C-alpha cells in the first residue's frame, strides 16, 4: 500500500481562517466594551434640616449615543433625584443621558453619614436594540469632623439669653431677648420688678412689699419689655427678678426666703442668663414711718402730748422721746397705723417741750404751754367805804396759781393766789379814784374806779360801811383786747375794766 504524503497546508489554512475570524470578533467587540459612565460627587449641608446633601454627577462616555440609566442603587438607600428647573422630582433611575452629556442628581442623607455609594447600570441602544451596557459605582467619604447641624429658626425659652437695664432709685427696668431669633413656639419668660419698705438704707429685715409689683413676659412676638414700680419715700429695696408675680416674696424676714440668684445680674442661674447691672438696689433717705405729734395745753399748766404713726409710709414702729424742762423725759413706741396719748408733761416742766425720733426733733415737734381760751379767769370783787378800799381775787379750782399785784395810790402789794383759793388786799381810802389789779402771768390788767356811796366829806373818804362785794370780773385770755367785765357794786359803785397790755378806764 502506498500512503500519500501528508501536507500541513490545509491545517494551517484552517488555523489562519480561525485567527482571522477571532480578530474580526475582537474588532467588533472592542467598541462595545468602551461604553461607560463616569461618576463624581460633591457634598454640601442643608442647615435648615441638618441633612448632608450629595450632588452626584453621571457622565455619558459616548458622543453619538444616549445612555439609559436602567438601575440605580444607593447606600444609604435614600432617593436620588435629578436636579430640574421644576419642583417635580425626577428619579435618576430610568433617566436618559444625552450623548456626550451628563446629569446631576441630588441625594439627601443623615447628618452623621460618613460614607455614601452610588451604583449605576447603563445601557446604550440603537434603534431600540441594546448595543452596549456598563455598570459603574462610586464611593465617597464624608469627613466626620464636618458637622452639619441645622441652622436654628428660634431659641428655646430654657436656653434663651437676655440683657437688661436697671434704675433702682427710679423704679424702672428693661429686659430684652438677645440675638436675632425669637423664642420657639408659645414659650414665654416672665420678669418682675418689685419694691419694698425697708428699715434701713442697707439690706435689713423685715421688709414689706410696697405698692403693686410690675410683671411682663418676653415671647416670640414681644422681644423687649419695660417695667415700672412706685418707690416709697423712705428706705427701700428694689429687685428685678426672674419669674412672674408668683415668685414675689411678700415679706422678707430674718431667716426667711430669699431671691438669691433669681435676681437678674446674679452670678448664678437663672439670673446670670441676663447681661446687665446688678438688678437690686437698697437706699432711701429716711425711715418708713410717719411720726407726728400734737399738743393740748390744760388749765392746770400741764400739756398732753399725742403721738401718731399712721401715714402712707408708716410700716415700722416709731420710738418717740418726749423731753420737757427740768430733765423731764419719757419714751414710748407707737406701732404703724397707731397713736398714743399717754404722756402728760407736768406744768413745772411744760415751759418747753420737744418730741424726738432717732435723736432729732420731728417736724412741728416743739411746743410751750399756752393758756387755753376756755380756762375760767380769776374773779375780782371789791368792798369800798369812806375809810377803806378792799380788793379780793378768787382763783378757780383746776387752774394754775395766779400772781396778782394790787396797786392803789403809791401802795403796791403782791399776792400769789392758789387754785381754788382767794386773796384780799385792803387799802386805806385816799384821794386816788382808781386801783389797779394786775395779773402779769395772764397779761391782764384791771382798773377799778373808787366811788364810795354817800358823802365822804368831799375828800374821797368817809361815809358808809355797809358796802357789799361786787360781781366777779372775767375776760379773754392773751391774744387781743380782753372783753371787760363790769361789776356795779351795790355799795361803792366800783367799775372794773379788764384789758390786755393796756389799761382801759370806764366810768359809770
XYZ file of C-alpha atoms in Angstrom, residues 27 52 64-65 80 88 92 115 159 175-176 193 235 241 253 267 318 338 342 380 389 403 407 419 424 426:
26
model
C -12.561 44.284 16.345
C -25.999 66.111 54.137
C -23.027 59.591 19.481
C -25.306 57.526 21.691
C -31.607 60.221 44.208
C -41.333 67.893 40.431
C -32.186 59.222 38.464
C -19.641 57.295 53.505
C -31.782 78.317 76.691
C -35.366 93.301 79.607
C -34.842 92.149 76.035
C -39.874 94.396 89.258
C -35.769 103.435 102.998
C -36.297 89.095 89.448
C -37.945 88.336 107.207
C -23.535 85.224 89.371
C -41.645 104.609 115.914
C -51.464 103.621 115.719
C -50.372 108.557 127.430
C -62.153 140.169 141.388
C -60.865 150.144 149.691
C -49.557 136.046 140.748
C -51.845 148.973 143.403
C -56.028 127.419 142.604
C -57.711 140.064 149.712
C -57.235 146.281 151.873
